[in-house]
Short mmCIF file of C-alpha atoms and ligand atoms in Angstrom, two decimals:
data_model
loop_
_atom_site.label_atom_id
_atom_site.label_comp_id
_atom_site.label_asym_id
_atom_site.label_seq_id
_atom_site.Cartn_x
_atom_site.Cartn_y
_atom_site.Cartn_z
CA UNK A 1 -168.76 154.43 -32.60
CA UNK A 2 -167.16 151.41 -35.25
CA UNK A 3 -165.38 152.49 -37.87
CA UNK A 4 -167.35 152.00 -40.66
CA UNK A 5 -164.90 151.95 -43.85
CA UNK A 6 -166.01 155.01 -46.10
CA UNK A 7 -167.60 154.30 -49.57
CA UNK A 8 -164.60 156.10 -51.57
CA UNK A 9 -161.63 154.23 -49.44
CA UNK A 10 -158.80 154.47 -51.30
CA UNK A 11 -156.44 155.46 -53.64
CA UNK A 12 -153.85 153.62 -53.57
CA UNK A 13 -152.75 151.61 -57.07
CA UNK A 14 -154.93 148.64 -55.64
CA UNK A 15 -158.48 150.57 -54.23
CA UNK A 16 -159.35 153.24 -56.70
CA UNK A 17 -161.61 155.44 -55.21
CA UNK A 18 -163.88 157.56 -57.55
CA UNK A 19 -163.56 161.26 -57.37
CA UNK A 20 -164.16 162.42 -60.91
CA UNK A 21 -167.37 163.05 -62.63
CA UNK A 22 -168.14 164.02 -66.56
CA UNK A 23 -166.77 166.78 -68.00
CA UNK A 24 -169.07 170.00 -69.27
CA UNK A 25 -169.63 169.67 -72.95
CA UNK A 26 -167.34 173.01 -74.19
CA UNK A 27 -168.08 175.32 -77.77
CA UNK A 28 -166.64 175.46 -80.24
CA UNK A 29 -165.31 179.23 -79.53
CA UNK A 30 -164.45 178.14 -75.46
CA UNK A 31 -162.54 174.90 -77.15
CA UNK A 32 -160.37 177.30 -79.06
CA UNK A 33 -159.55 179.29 -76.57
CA UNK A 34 -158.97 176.13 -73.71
CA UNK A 35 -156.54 175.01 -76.68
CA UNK A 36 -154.54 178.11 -77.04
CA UNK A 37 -154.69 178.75 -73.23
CA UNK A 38 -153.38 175.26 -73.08
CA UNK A 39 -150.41 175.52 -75.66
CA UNK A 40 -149.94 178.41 -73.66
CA UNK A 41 -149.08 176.57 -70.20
CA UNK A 42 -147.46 173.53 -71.53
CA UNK A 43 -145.04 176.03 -72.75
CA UNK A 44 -145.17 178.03 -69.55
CA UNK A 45 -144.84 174.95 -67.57
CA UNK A 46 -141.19 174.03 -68.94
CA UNK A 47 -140.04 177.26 -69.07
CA UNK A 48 -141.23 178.09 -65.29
CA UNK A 49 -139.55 175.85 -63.08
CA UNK A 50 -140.69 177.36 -59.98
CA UNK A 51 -139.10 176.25 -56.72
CA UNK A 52 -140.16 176.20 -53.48
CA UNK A 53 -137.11 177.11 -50.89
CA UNK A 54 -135.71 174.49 -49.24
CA UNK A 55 -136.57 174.69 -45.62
CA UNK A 56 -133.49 174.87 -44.59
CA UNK A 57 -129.70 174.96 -46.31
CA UNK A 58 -127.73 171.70 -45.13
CA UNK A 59 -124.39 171.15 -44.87
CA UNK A 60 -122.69 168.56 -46.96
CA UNK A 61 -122.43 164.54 -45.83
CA UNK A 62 -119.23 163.75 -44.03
CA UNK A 63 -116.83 161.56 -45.90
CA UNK A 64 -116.82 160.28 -49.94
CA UNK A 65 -119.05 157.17 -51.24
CA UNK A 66 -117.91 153.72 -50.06
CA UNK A 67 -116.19 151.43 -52.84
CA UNK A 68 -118.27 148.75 -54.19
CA UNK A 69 -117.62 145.22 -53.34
CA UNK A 70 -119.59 143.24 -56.15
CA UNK A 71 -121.45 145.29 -58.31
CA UNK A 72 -119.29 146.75 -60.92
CA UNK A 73 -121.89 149.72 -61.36
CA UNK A 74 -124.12 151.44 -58.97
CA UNK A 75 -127.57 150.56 -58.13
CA UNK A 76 -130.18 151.99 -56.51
CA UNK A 77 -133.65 150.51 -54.99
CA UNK A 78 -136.46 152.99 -54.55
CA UNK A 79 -139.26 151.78 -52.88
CA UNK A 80 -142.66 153.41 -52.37
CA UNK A 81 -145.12 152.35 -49.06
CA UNK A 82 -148.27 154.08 -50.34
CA UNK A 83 -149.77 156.45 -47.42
CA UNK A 84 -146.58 155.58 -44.97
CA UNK A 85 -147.57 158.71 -42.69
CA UNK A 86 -144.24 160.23 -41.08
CA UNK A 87 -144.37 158.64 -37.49
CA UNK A 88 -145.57 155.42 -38.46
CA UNK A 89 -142.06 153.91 -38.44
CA UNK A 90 -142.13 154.05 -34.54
CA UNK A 91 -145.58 153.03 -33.83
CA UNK A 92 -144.73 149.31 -33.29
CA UNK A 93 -141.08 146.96 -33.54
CA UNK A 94 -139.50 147.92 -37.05
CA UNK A 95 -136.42 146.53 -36.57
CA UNK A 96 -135.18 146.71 -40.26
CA UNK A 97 -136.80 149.81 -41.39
CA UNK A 98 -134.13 151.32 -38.07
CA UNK A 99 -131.03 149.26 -39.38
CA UNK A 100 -131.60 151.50 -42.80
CA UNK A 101 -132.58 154.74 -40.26
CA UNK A 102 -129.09 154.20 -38.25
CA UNK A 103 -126.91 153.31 -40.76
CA UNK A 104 -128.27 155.67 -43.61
CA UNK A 105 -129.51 158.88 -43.74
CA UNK A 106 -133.06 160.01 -43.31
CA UNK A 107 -135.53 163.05 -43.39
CA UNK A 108 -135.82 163.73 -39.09
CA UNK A 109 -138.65 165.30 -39.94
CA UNK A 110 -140.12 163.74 -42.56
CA UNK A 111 -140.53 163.90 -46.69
CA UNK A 112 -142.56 166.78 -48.00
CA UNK A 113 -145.16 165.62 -50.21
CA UNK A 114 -146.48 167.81 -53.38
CA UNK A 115 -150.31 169.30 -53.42
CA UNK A 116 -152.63 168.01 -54.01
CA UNK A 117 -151.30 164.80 -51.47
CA UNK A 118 -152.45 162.06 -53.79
CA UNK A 119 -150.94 158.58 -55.12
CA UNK A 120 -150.72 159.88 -58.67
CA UNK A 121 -149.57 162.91 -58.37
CA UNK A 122 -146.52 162.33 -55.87
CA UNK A 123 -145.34 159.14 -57.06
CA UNK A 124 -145.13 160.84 -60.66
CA UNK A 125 -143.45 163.76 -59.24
CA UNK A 126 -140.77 161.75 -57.17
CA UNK A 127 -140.22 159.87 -60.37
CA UNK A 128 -139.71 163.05 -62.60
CA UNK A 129 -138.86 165.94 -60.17
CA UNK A 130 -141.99 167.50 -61.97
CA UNK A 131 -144.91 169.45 -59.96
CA UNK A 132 -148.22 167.99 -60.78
CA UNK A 133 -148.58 171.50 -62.88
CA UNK A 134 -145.53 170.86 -65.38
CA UNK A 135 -145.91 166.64 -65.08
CA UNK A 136 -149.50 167.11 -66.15
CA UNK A 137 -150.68 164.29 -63.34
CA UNK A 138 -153.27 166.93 -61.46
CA UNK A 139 -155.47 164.33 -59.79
CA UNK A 140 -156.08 160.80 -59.53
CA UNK A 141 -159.23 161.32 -62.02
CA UNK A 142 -159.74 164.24 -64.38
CA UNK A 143 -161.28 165.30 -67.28
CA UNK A 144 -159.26 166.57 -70.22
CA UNK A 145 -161.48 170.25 -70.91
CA UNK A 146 -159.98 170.11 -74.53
CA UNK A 147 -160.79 166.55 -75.78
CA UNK A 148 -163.36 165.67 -72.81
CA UNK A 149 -161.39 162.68 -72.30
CA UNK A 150 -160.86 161.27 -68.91
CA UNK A 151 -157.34 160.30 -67.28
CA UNK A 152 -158.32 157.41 -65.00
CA UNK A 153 -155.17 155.46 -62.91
CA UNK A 154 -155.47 152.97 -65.81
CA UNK A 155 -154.51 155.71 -68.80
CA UNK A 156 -150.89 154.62 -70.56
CA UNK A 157 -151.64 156.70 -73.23
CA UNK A 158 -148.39 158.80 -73.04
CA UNK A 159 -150.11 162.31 -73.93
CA UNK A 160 -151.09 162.57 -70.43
CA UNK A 161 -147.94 161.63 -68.61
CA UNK A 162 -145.44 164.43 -69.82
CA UNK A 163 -141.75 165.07 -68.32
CA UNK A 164 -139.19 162.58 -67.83
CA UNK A 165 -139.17 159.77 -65.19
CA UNK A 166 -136.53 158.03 -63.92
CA UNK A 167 -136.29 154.99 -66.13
CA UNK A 168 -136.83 157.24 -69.56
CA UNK A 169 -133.85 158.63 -68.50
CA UNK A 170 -132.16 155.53 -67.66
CA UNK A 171 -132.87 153.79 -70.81
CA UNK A 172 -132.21 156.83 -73.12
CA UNK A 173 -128.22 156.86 -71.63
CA UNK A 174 -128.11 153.01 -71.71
CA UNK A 175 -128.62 152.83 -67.93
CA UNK A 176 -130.85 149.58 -67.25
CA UNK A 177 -134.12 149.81 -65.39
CA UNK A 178 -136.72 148.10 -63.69
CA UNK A 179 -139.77 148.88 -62.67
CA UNK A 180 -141.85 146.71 -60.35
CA UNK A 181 -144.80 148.37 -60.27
CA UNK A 182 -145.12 152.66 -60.22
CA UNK A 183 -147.34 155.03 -61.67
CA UNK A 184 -146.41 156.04 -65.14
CA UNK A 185 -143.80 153.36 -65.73
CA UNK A 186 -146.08 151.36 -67.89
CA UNK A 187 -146.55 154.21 -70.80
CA UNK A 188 -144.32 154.02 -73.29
CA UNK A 189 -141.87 157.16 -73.93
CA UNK A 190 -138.85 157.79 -75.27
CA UNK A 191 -136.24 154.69 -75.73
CA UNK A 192 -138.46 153.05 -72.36
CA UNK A 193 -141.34 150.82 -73.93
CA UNK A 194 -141.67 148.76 -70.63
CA UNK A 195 -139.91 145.37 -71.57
CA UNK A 196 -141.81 142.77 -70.07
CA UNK A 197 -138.68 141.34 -68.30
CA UNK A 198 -138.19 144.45 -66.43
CA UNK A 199 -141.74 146.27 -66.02
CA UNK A 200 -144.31 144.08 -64.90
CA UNK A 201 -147.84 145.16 -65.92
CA UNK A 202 -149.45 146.22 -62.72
CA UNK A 203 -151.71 143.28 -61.01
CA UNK A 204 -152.22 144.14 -57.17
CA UNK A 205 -152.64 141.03 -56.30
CA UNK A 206 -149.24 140.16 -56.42
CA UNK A 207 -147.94 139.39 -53.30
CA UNK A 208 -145.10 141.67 -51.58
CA UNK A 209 -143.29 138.56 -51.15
CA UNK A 210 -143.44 137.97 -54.38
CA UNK A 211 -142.67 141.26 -55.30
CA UNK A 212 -139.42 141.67 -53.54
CA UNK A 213 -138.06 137.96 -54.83
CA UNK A 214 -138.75 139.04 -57.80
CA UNK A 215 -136.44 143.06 -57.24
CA UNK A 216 -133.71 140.07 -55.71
CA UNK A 217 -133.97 137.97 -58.75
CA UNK A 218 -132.32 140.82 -61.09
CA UNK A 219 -129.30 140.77 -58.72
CA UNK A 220 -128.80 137.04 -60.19
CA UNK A 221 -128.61 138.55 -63.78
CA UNK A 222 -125.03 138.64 -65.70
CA UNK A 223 -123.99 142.14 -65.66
CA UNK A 224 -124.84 143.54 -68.55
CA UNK A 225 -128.49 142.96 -68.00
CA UNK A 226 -128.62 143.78 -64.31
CA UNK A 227 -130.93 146.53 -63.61
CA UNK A 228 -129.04 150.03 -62.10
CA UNK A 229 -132.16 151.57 -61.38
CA UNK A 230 -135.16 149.57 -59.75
CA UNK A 231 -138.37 150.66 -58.57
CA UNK A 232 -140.41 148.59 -55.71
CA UNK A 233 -144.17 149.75 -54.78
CA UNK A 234 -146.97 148.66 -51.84
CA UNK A 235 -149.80 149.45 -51.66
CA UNK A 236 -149.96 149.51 -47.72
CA UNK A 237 -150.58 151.17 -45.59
CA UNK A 238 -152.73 153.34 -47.36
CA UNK A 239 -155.08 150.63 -48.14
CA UNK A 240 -155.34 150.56 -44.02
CA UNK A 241 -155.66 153.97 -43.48
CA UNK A 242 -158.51 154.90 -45.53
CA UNK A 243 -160.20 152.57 -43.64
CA UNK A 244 -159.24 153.08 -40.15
CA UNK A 245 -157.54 155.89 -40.31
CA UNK A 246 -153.92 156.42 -38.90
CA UNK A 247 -154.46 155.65 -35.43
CA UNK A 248 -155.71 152.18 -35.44
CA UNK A 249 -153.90 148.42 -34.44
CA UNK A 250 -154.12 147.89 -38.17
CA UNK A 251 -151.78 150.38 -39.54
CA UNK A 252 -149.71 149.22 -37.00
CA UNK A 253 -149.72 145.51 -38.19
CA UNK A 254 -149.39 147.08 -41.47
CA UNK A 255 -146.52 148.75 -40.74
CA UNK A 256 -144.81 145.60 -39.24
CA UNK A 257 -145.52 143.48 -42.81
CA UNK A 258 -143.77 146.49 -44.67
CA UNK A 259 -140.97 146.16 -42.18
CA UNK A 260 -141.11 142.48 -42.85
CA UNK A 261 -140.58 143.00 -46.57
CA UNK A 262 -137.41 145.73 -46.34
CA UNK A 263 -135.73 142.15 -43.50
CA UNK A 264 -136.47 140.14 -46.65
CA UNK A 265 -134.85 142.62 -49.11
CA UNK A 266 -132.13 143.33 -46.73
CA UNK A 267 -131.62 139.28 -46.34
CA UNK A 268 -131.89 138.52 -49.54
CA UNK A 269 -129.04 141.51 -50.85
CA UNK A 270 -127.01 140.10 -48.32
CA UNK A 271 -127.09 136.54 -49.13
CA UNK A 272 -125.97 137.84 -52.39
CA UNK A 273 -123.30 140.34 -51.02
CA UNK A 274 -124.80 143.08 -52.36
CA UNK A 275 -126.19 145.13 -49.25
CA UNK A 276 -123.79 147.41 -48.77
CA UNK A 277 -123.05 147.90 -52.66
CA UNK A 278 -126.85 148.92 -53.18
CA UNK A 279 -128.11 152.17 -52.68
CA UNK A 280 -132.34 151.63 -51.22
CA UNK A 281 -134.28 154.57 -50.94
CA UNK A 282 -137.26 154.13 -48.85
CA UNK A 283 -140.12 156.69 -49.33
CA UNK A 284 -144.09 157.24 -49.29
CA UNK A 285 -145.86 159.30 -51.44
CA UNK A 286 -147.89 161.00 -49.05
CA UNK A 287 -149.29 160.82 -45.14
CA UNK A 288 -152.75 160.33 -43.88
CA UNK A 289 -155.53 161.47 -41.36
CA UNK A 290 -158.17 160.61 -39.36
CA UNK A 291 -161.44 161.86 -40.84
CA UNK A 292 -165.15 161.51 -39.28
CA UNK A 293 -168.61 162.73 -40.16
CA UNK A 294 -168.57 165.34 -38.21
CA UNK A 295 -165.81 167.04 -39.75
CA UNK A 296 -167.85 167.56 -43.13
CA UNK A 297 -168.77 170.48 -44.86
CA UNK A 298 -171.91 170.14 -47.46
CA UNK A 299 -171.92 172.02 -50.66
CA UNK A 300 -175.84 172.51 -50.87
CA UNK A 301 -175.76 174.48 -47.80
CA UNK A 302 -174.37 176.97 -50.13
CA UNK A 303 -177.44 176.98 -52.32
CA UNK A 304 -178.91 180.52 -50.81
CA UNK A 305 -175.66 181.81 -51.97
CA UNK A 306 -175.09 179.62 -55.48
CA UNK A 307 -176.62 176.39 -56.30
CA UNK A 308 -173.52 174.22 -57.28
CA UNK A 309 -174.38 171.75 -60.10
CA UNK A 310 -173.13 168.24 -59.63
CA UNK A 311 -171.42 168.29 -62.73
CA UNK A 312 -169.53 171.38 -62.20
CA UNK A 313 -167.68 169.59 -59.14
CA UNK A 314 -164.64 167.51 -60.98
CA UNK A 315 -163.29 166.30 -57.66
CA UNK A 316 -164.88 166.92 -54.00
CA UNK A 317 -162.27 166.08 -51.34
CA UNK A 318 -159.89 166.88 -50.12
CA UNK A 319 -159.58 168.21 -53.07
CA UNK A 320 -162.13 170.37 -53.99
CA UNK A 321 -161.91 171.17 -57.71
CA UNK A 322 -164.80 173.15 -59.65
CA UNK A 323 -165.03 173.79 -63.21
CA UNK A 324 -168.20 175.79 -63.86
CA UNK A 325 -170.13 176.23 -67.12
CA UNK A 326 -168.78 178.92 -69.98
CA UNK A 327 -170.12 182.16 -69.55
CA UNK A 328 -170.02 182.41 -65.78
CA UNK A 329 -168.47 184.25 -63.94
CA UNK A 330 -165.72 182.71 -62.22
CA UNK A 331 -164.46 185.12 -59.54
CA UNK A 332 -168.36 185.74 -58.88
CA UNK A 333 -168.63 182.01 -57.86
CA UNK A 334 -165.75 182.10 -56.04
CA UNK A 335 -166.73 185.41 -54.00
CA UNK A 336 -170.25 183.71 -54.08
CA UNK A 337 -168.86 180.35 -52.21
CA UNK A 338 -166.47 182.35 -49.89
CA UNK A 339 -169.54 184.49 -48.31
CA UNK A 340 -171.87 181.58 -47.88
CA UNK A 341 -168.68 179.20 -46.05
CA UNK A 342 -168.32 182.47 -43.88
CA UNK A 343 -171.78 183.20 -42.96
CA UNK A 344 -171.90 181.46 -39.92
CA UNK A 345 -175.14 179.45 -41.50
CA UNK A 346 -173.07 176.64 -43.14
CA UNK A 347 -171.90 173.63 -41.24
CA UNK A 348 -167.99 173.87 -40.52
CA UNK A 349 -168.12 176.46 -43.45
CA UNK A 350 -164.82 178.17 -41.58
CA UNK A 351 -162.70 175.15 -42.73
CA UNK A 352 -163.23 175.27 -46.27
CA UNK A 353 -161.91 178.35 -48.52
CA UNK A 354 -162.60 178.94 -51.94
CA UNK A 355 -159.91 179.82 -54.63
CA UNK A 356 -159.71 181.15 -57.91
CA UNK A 357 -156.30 178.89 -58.97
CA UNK A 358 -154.41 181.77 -59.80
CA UNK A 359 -154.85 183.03 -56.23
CA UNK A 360 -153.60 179.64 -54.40
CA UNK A 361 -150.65 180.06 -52.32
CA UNK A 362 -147.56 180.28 -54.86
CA UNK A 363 -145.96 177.47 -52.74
CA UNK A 364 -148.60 174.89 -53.73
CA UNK A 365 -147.56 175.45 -57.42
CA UNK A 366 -151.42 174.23 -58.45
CA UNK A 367 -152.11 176.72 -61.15
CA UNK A 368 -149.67 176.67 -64.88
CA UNK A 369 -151.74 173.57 -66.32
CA UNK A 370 -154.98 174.01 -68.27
CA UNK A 371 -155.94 170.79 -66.67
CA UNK A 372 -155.97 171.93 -63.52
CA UNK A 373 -159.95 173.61 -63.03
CA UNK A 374 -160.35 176.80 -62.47
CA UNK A 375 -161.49 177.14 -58.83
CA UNK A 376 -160.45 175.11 -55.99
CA UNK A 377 -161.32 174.66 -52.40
CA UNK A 378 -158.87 174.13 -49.85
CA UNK A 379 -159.53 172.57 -46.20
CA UNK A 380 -158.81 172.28 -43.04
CA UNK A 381 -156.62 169.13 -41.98
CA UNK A 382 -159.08 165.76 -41.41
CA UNK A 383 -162.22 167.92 -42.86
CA UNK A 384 -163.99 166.63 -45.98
CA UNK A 385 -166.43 168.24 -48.16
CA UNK A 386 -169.50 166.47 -49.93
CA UNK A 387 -172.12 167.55 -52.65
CA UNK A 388 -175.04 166.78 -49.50
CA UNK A 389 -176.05 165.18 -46.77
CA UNK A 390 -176.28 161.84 -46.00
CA UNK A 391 -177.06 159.20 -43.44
CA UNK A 392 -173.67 157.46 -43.92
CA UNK A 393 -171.34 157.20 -41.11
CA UNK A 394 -168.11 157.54 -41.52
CA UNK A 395 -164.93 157.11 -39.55
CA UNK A 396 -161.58 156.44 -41.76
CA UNK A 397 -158.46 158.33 -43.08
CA UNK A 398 -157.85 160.74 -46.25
CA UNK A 399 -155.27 162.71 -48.01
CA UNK A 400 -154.78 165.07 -50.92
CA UNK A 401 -154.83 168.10 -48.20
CA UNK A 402 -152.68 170.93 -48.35
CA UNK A 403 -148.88 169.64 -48.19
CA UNK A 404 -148.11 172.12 -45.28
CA UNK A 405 -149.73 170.10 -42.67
CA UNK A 406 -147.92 167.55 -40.63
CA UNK A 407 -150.26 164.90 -41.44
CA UNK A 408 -149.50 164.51 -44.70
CA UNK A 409 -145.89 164.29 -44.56
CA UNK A 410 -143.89 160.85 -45.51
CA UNK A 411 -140.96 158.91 -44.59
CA UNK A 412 -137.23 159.27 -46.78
CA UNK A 413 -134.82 156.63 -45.53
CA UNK A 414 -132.14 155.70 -47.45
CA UNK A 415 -128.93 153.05 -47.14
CA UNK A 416 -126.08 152.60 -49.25
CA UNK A 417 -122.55 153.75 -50.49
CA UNK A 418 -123.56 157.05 -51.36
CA UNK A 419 -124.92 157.80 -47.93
CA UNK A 420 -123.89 158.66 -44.43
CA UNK A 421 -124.53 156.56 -41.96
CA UNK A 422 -126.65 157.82 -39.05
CA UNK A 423 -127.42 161.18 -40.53
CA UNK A 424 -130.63 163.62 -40.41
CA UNK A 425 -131.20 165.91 -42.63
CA UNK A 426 -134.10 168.39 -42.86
CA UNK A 427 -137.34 167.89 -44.58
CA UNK A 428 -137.22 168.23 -48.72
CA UNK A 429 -139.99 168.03 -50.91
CA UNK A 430 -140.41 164.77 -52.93
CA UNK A 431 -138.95 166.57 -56.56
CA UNK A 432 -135.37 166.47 -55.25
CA UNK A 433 -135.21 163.10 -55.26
CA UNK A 434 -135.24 162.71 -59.12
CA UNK A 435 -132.01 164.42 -59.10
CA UNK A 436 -130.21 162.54 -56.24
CA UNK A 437 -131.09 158.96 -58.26
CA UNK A 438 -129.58 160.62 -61.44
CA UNK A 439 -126.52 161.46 -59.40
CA UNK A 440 -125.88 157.95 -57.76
CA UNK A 441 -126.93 156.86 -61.41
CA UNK A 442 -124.25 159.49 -63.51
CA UNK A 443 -127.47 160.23 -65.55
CA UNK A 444 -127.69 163.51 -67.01
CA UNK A 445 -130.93 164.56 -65.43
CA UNK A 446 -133.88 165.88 -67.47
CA UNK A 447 -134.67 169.86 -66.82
CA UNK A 448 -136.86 169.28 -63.47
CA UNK A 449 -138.00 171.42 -60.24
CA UNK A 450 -135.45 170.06 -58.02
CA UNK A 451 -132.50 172.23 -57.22
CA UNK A 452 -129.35 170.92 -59.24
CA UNK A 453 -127.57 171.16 -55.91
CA UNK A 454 -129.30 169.61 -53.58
CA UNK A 455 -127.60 165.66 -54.70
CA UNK A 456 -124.58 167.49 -53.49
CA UNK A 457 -126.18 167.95 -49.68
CA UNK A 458 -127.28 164.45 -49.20
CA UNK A 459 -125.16 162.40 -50.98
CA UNK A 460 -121.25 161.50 -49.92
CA UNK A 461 -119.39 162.61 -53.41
CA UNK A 462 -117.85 159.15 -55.48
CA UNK A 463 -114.46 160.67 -55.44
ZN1 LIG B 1 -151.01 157.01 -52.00
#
């Protein structure tokens, strides 16, 4: 069968795809309450850093940080490839993307993405060290259930984004920043109010080209108004992969233009002198799989068991995220949902499981944010759920699944003074990175989820 690119394709910064829908019109007594539940977990959120184990203690790097050539200060690249699935890197020649892989250090197995495995959520997490719960960033789309107002992947408005990224902290200790293109880096908090010179408004038409001449042109600034800290994002191959899914000759062509960009980077740096003075970080913000229609689950199947209102469901998939109306009964719906998926009499019913949030695996850390709705679905790798059926068929790629399964796991790959050459380390989740940029960088780091010792296992020491 073709692939026939799905209606909803996308999430990267350049394809929105819509997942939200309007939010239930809350009383005056239920508005109270959200508000004090609310106050209630933003200050629960700070004062609960919960941390997920690493998988596995490593030992330190091997040696101490080489001495810088030209730059008098250190510098540091991050760059995000949106949906760069872990694997991808050997799926065709990427001869550049290896020069960083065997003379840097890298994730064997991968980066660790947070839940729920979307473009919002992760790249605001690797930029704070925040889980979605305590950065506020929940979805790609959702409703406020205080004010009713919606965060869409347009919203600056600094109420929604809360923690620290990278360049707040940078510019509140006089470290210069840059930001060519990220989630979040447009909004305007604390001494960052996203200088034109150095934060771009986001157009996605810019070419990557352009993008990267424009990362080398700050090397040609005087010193003093060089950048430190610089962010670099694409929107591919995720753009790809929602429409072919992972396994397709255009993700690998995709892959090759990505690889392209890092040789002009890598060129460019070196032209300059600068390659081996500058620390790049190479990561995704989540992976990707193949999905087809007849891996779907349909929510009015469920209607002998509850009939689930359209405007109930805030997001359908992967992430399935229900908010019903006041005055129900929420573990009822739940236990309503649950015995309908596992009657036998619903379609692939077995791959989708109901959750009140406060009952989600503790690891997913999906539950301390009034934001996040009430009850949510989780399902089975490359399933999708929708509100009925339909006659569209569909063969692509998704994400936003659980972060345990392989398929949604990343790429880390990084280069530069502060980092062994030819090392792999075990897979990390995405907040420890925050604190390994504010190491390289001698930032204080804002309070964060990452473990405050983890810089010290990847990075070689200055001194
Ligand atoms: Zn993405």
């Amino acid at each position: 069968m073709a692939a026939v690119p799905p209606s909803d394709a996308g999430d990267s910064l350049l394809s929105p795809s819509g997942a939200g829908r309007a939010p239930p019109r809350k009383s005056c007594a239920s508005r109270l309450h959200l508000l004090l539940t609310a106050a209630l977990a933003v200050a629960t959120s700070y004062l609960l850093l919960l941390r997920t184990p690493l998988p596995a203690a490593p030992a330190a790097a091997v040696g101490i940080a080489r001495p810088l050539a030209k730059l008098s200060k250190p510098a540091v690249i991050l760059i995000s490839s949106d949906g760069f699935r872990f694997g991808y890197q050997h799926k065709g020649p990427t001869p550049h993307i290896h020069r960083l892989i065997e003379n840097g250090t890298s994730a064997a197995t991968g980066l660790i993405p947070v839940f729920p495995t979307l473009t919002f959520p992760n790249h605001y997490s690797i930029a704070t060290g925040l889980y979605p719960s305590s950065h506020g960033i929940i979805n790609n789309y959702f409703p406020d259930p205080i004010s009713g107002d919606r965060f869409t992947m347009d919203s600056h408005d600094p109420k929604w984004w809360l923690g620290e990224p990278l360049w707040v902290t940078a510019a509140d200790q006089g470290v210069q920043a840059a930001t060519y293109f990220w989630p979040g880096s447009e909004v305007k908090k604390g001494s960052w109010d996203c200088p034109d010179k150095y934060c771009p408004h986001y157009n996605g038409s810019v070419p990557f080209d352009e993008r990267v001449d424009a990362i080398l042109g700050y090397f040609d600034l005087p010193s003093d108004e060089m950048p430190q800290l610089l962010t670099l994002y694409f929107e591919d191959p995720d753009h790809q992969g929602h429409q072919v899914g992972p396994d397709d000759p255009a993700i690998t062509e995709a892959v090759e233009r990505i690889d392209e960009m890092i040789g002009r980077l890598i060129a460019g740096l070196e032209a300059k002198g600068m390659f081996e003075d500058v620390n790049i970080i190479l990561v995704g913000d989540h992976g990707m799989v193949g999905t087809c229609d007849q891996k779907l689950v349909f929510l009015d199947e469920l209607a002998p068991w509850i009939e689930l209102k359209e405007d109930w469901v805030l997001s359908t998939t992967p992430l399935l995220a229900i908010r019903p109306p006041d005055g129900m009964s929420l573990p009822d719906v739940v236990a309503k949902m649950n015995e309908g998926l596992g009657s036998g009499k619903v379609e692939n019913g077995e791959y989708l499981r109901m959750y009140l949030k406060d009952d989600l695996p503790s690891r997913l850390h999906y539950s301390e944010n009034y934001r996040i709705p009430p009850i949510i679905g989780l399902v089975e790798d490359g399933y999708k759920v929708e509100m009925k059926r339909s006659n569209k068929c569909e063969c692509g790629g998704a994400h936003g699944y659980d972060n345990a399964f392989f398929s949604m796991r990343t790429i880390f790959i990084a280069h530069g003074p502060h980092f062994e050459a030819g090392r792999m380390v075990a897979s990390f989740e995405n907040v420890e990175i925050y604190n390994v940029i504010s190491s390289i960088l001698k930032m204080k780091p804002a309070p964060n989820n990452g473990s405050a010792s983890f810089p010290g296992t990847i990075l070689l020491p200055s001194e």
